[in-house]
PDB file of C-alpha atoms in Angstrom:
ATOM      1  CA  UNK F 171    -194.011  36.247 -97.037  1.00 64.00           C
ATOM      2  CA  UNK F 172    -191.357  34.157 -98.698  1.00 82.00           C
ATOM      3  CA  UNK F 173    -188.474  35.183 -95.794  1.00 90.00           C
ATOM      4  CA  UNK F 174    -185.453  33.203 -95.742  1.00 94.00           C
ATOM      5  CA  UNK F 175    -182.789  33.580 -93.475  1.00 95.00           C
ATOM      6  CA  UNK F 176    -178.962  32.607 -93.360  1.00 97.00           C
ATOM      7  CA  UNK F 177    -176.835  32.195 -90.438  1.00 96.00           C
ATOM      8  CA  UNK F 178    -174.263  33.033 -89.777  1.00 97.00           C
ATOM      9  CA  UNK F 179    -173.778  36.618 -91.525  1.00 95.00           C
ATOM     10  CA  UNK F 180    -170.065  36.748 -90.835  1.00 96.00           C
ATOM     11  CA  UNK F 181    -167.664  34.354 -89.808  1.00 97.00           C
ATOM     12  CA  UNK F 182    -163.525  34.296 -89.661  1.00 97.00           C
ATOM     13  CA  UNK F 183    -162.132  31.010 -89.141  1.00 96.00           C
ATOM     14  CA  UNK F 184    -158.588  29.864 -89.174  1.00 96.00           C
ATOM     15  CA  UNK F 185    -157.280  27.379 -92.271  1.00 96.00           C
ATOM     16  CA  UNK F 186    -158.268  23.873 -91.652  1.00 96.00           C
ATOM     17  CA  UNK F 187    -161.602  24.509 -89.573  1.00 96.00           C
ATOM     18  CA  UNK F 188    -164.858  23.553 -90.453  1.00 97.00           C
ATOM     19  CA  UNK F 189    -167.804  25.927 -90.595  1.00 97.00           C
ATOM     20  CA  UNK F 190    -171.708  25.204 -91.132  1.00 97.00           C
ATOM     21  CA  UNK F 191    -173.415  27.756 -92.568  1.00 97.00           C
ATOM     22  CA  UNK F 192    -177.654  27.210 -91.908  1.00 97.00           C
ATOM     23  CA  UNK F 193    -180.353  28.318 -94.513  1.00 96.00           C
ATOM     24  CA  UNK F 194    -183.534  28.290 -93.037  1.00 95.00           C
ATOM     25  CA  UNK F 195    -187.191  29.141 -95.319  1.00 93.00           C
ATOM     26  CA  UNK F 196    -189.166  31.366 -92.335  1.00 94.00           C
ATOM     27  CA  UNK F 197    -192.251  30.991 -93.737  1.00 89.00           C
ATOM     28  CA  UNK F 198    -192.647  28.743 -96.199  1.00 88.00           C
ATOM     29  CA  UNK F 199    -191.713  25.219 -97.183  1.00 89.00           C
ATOM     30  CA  UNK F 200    -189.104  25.026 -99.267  1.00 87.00           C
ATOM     31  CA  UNK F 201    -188.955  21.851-101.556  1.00 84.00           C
ATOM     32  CA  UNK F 202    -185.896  22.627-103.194  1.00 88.00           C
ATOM     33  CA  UNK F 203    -182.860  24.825-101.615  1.00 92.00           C
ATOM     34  CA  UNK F 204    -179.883  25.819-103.908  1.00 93.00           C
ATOM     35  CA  UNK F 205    -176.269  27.142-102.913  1.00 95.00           C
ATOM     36  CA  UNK F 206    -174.639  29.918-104.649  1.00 94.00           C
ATOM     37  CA  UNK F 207    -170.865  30.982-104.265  1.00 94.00           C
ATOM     38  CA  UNK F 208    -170.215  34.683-105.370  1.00 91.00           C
ATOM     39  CA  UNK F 209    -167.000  36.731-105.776  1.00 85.00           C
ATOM     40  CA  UNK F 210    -166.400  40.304-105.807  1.00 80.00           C
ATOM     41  CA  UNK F 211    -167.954  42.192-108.600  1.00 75.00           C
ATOM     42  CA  UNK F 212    -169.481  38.184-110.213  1.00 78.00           C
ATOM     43  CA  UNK F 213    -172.377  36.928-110.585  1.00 80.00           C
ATOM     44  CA  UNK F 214    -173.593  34.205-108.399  1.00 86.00           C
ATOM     45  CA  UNK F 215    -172.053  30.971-108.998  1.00 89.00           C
ATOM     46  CA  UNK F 216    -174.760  27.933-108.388  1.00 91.00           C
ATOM     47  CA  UNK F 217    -172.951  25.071-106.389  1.00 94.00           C
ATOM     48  CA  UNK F 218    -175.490  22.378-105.627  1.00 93.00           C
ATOM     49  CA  UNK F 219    -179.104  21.523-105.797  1.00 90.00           C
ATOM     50  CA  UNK F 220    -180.578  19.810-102.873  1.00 89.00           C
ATOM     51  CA  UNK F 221    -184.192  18.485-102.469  1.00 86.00           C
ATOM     52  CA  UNK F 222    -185.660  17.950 -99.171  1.00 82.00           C
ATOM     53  CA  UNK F 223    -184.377  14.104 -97.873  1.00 80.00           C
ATOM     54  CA  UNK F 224    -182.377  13.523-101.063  1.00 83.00           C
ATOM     55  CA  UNK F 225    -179.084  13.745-101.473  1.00 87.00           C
ATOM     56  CA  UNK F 226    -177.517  17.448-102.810  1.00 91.00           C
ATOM     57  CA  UNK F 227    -176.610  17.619-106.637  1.00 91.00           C
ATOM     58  CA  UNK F 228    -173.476  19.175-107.257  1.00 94.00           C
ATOM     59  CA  UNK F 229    -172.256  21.658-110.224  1.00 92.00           C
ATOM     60  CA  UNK F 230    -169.372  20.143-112.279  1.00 92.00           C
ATOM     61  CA  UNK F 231    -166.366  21.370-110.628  1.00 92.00           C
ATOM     62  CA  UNK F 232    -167.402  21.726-106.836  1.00 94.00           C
ATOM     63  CA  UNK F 233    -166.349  19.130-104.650  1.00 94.00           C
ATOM     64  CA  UNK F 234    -169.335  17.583-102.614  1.00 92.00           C
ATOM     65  CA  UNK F 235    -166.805  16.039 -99.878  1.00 94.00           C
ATOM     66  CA  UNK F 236    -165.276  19.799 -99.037  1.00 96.00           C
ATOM     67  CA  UNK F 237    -168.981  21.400 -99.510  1.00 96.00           C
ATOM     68  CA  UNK F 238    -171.385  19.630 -97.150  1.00 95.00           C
ATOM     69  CA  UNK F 239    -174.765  20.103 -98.103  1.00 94.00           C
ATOM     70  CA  UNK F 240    -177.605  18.551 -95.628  1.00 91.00           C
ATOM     71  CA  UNK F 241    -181.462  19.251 -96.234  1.00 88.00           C
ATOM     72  CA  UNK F 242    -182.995  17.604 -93.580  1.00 82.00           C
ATOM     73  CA  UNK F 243    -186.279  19.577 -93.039  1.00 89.00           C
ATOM     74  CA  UNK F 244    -188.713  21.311 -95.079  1.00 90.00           C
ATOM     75  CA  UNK F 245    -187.271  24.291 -94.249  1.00 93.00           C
ATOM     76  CA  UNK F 246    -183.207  23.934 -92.938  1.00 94.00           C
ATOM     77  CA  UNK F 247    -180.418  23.442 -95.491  1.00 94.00           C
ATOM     78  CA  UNK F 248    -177.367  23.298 -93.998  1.00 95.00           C
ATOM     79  CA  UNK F 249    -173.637  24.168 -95.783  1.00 97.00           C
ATOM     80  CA  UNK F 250    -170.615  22.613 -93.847  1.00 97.00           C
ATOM     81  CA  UNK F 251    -167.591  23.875 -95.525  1.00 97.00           C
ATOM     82  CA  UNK F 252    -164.914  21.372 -94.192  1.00 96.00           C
ATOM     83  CA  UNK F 253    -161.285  22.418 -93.451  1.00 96.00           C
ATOM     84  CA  UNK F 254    -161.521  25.651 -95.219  1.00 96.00           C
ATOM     85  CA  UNK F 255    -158.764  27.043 -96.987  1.00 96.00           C
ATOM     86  CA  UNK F 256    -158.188  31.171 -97.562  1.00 95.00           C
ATOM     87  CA  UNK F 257    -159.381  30.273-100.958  1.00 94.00           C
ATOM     88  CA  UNK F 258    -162.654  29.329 -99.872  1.00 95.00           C
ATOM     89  CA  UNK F 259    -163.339  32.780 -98.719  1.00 95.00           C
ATOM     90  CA  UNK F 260    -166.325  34.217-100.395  1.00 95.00           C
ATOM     91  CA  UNK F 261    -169.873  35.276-100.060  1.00 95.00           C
ATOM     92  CA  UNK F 262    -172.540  32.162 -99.633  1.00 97.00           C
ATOM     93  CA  UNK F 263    -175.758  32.733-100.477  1.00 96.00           C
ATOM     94  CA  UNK F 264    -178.598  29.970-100.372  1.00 95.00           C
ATOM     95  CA  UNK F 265    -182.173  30.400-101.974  1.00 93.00           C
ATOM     96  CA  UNK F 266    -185.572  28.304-101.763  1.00 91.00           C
ATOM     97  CA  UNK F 267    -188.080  27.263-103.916  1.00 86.00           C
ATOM     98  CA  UNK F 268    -191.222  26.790-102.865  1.00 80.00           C
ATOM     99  CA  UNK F 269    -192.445  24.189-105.731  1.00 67.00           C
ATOM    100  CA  UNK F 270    -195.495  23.269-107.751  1.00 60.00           C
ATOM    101  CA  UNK F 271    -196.638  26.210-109.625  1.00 55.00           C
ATOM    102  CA  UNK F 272    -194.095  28.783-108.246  1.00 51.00           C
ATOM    103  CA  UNK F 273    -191.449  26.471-108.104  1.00 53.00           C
ATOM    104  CA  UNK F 274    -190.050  29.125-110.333  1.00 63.00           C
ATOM    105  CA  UNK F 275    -189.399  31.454-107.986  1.00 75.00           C
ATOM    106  CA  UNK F 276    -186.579  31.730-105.697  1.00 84.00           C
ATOM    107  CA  UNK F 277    -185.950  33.283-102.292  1.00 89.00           C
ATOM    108  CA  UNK F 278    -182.623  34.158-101.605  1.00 92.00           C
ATOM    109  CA  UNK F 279    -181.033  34.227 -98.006  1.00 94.00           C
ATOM    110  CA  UNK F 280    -178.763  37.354 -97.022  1.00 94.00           C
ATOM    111  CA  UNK F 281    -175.609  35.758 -97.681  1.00 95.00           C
ATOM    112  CA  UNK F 282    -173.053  34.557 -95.423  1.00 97.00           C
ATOM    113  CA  UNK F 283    -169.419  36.157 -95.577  1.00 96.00           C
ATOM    114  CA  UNK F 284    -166.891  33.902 -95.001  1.00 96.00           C
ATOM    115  CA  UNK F 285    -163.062  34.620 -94.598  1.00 96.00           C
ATOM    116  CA  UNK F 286    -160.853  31.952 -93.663  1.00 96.00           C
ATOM    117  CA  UNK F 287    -157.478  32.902 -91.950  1.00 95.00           C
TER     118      UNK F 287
ATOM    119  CA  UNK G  79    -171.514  31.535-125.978  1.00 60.00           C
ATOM    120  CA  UNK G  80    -172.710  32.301-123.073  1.00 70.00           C
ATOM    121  CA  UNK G  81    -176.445  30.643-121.967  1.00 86.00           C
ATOM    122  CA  UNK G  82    -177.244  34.334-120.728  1.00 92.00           C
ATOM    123  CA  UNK G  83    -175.246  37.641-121.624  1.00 92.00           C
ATOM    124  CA  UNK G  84    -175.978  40.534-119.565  1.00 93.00           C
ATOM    125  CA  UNK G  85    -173.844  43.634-119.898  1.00 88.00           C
ATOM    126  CA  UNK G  86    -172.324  44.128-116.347  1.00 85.00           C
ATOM    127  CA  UNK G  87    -171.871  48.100-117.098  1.00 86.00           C
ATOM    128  CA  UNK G  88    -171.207  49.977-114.991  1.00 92.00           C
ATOM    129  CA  UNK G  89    -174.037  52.215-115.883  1.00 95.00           C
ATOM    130  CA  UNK G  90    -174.572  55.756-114.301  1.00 96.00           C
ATOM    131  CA  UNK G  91    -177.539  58.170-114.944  1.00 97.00           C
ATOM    132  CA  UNK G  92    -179.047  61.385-113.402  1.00 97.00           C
ATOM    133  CA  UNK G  93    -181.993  60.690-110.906  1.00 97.00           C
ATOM    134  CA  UNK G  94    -184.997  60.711-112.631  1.00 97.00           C
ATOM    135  CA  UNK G  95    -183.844  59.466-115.762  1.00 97.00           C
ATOM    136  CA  UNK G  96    -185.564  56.130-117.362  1.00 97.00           C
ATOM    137  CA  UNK G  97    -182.958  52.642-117.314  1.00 97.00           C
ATOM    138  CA  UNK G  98    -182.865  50.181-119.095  1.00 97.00           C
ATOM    139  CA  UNK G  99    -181.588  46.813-118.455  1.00 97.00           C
ATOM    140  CA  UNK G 100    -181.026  44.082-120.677  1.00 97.00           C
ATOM    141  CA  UNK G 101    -180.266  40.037-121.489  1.00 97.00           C
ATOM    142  CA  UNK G 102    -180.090  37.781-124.054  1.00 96.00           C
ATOM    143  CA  UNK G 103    -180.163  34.127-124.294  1.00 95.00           C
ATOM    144  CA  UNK G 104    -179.465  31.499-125.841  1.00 93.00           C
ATOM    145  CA  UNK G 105    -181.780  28.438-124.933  1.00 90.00           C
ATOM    146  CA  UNK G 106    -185.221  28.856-125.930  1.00 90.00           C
ATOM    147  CA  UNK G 107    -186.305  26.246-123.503  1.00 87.00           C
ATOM    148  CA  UNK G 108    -186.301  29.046-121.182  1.00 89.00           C
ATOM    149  CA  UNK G 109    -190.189  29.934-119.827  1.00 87.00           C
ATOM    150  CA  UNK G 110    -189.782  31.821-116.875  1.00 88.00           C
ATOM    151  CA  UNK G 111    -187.751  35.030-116.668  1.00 92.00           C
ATOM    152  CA  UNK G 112    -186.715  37.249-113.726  1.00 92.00           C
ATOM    153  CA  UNK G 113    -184.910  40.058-112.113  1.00 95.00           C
ATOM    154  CA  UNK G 114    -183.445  40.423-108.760  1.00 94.00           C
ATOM    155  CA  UNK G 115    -181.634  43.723-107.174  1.00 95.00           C
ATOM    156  CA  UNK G 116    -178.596  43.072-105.535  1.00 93.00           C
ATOM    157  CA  UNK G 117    -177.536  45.661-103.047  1.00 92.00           C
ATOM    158  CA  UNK G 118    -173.702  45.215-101.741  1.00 87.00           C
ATOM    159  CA  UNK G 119    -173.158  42.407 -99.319  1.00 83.00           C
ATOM    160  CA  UNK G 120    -176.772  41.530 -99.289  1.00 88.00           C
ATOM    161  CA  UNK G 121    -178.629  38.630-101.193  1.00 90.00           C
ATOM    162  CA  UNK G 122    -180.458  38.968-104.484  1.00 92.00           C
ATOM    163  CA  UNK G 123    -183.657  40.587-103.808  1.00 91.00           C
ATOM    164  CA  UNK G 124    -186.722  39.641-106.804  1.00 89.00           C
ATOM    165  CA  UNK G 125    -188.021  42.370-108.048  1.00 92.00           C
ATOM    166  CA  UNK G 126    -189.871  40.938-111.558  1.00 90.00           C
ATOM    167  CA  UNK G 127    -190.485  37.994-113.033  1.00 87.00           C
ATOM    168  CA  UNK G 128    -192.060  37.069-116.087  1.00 88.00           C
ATOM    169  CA  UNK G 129    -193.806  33.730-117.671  1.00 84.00           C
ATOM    170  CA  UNK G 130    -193.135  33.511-121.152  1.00 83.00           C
ATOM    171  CA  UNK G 131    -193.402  36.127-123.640  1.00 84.00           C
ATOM    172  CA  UNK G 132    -195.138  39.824-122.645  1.00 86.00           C
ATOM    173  CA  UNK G 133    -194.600  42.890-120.424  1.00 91.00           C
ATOM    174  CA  UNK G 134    -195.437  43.195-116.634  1.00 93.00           C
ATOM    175  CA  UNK G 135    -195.487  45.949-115.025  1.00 95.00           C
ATOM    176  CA  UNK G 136    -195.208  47.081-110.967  1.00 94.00           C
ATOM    177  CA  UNK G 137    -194.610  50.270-109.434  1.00 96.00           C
ATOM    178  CA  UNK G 138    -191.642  52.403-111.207  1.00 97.00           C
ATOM    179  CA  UNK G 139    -190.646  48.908-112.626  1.00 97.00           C
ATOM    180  CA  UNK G 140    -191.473  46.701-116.321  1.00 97.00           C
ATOM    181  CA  UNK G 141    -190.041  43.874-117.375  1.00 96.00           C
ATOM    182  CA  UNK G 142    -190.339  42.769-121.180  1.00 96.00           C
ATOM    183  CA  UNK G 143    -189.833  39.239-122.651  1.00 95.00           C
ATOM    184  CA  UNK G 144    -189.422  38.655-126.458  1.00 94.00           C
ATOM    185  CA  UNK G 145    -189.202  35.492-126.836  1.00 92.00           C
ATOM    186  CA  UNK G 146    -188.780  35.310-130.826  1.00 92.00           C
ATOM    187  CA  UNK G 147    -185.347  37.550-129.956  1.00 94.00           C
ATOM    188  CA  UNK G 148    -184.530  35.631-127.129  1.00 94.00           C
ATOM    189  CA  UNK G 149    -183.996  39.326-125.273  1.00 95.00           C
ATOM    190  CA  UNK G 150    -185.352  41.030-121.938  1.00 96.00           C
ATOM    191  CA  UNK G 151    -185.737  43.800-120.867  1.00 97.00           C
ATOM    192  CA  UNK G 152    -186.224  46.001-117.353  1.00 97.00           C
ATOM    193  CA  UNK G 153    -186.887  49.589-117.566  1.00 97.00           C
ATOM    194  CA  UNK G 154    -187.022  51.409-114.600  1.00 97.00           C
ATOM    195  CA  UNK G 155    -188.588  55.018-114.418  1.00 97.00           C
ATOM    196  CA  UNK G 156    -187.729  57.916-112.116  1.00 97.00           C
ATOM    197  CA  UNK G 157    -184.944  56.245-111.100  1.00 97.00           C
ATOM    198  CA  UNK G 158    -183.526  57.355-107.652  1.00 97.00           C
ATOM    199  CA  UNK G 159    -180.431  56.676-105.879  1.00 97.00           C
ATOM    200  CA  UNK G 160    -181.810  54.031-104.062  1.00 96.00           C
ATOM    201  CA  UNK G 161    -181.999  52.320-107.116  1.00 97.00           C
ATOM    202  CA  UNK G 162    -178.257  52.159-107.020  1.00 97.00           C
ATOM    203  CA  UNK G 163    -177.725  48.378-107.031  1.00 96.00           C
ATOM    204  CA  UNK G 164    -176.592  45.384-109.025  1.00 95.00           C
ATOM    205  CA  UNK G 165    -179.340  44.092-111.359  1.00 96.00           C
ATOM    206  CA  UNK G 166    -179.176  40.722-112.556  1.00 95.00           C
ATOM    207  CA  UNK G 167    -181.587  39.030-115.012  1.00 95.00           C
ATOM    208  CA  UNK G 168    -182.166  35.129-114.236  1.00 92.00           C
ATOM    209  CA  UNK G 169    -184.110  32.567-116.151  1.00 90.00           C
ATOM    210  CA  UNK G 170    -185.291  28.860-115.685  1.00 85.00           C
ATOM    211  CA  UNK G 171    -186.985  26.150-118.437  1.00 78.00           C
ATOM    212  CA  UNK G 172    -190.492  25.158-117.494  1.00 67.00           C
ATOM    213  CA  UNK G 173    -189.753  22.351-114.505  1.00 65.00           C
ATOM    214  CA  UNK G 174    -190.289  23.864-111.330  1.00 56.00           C
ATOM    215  CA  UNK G 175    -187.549  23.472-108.805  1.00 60.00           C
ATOM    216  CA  UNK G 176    -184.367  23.912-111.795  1.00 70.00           C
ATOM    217  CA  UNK G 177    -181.855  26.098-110.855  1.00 77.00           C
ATOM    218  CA  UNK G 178    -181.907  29.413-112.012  1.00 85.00           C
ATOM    219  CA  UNK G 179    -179.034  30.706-115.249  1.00 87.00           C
ATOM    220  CA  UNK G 180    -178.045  34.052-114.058  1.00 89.00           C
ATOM    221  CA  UNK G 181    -176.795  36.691-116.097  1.00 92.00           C
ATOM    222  CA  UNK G 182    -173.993  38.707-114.648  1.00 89.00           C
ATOM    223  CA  UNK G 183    -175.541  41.727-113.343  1.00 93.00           C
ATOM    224  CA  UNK G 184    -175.435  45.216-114.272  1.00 95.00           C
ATOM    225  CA  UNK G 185    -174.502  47.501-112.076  1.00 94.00           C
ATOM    226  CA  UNK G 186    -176.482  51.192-111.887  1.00 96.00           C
ATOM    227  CA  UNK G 187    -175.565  53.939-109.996  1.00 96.00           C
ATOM    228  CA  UNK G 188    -177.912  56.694-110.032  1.00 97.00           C
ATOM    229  CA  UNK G 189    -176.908  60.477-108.631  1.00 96.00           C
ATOM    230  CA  UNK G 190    -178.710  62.957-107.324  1.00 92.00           C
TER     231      UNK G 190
END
């Protein structure tokens, strides 16, 4: 149990494109979902915080209008990076939390590879 | 200072050796302690975690909390090459749903 997925794995866009990255809990529901940015050989870099129906809570530093977060099920989070820019290339990874008692624990997605042209 | 240090290596032994991995912290609001494996290009995988102060054990695998020296440890035995991976210790306070600290991963290579 505790399966999440990410989609898509890979994606190459061109500079100025938008591109929604979906986080999906398979079997599970997942009160919480968090975004992570990570960069070659670094540790994972937590971007938001978003609770199911509530808006996301960003980190200090990541702008909320480029990095779209919607969490509008109990298991979908959805990442819309808007007109990326080469420097947004990096490796997304979400992860879910299933609450109460093991609200602790977190699930983490494959990861999404982005590279923007 | 960091909230978590975590010695990113890298760190190579023989197969069959014992590893050990370690953090410290700095916040002793922290409760809950974990580690997740980290193969390249793929998403942190859990592979401990810990409530408090005490050793768990699983398999090939402990994990150790002191608490008192804010400091955790894995230790993994027989290591194999499979083990080869990024290890990264994480840790949350006691409200469920927090985002996790993350330390930044140590990276093991083990030969055969």
């Amino acid at each position: 149990g505790a399966v999440v997925s990410q989609h898509p794995s890979r994606v190459i866009c061109k500079s100025g494109t938008s591109v929604k990255i979906e986080c999906r809990s398979l079997d599970f529901q997942a009160t919480t979902m968090f975004w992570y940015r990570q960069f070659p050989k670094k540790s994972l870099m937590l971007m938001a915080t978003s609770n199911e129906g509530s808006k996301a809570t960003y980190e200090q530093g990541v702008e909320k209008d480029k990095f779209l977060i919607n969490h509008a099920s109990l298991t979908l989070s959805t990442l819309t990076v808007t007109s990326a820019h080469p420097e947004d290339s990096s490796f997304y990874i979400c992860s879910a939390s299933r609450g109460g008692r093991q609200g602790y624990e977190q699930f983490f997605g494959p990861g999404t590879r982005l590279t923007v042209l | 200072q960091k909230e978590v240090e975590q010695d990113p290596g890298p760190l190579s032994v023989p197969e069959g050796a014992i590893v050990s991995l370690n953090c410290t912290y700095s916040n002793s609001a922290f409760q809950y302690f974990m580690w997740y494996r980290q193969y390249s290009r793929k998403g942190p995988e859990l592979l401990m975690y810990t409530y408090s102060s005490g050793n768990k054990e699983d398999g090939r695998f402990t994990a150790q909390v002191d608490k008192s020296s804010k400091y955790i440890s894995l230790f993994i035995r027989d290591s194999q090459p499979s083990d080869s991976a990024t290890y990264l210790c994480a840790m949350s306070g006691n409200q469920a749903g927090t985002a996790l600290i993350f330390g930044k991963g140590t990276t093991l290579s083990v030969s055969s």
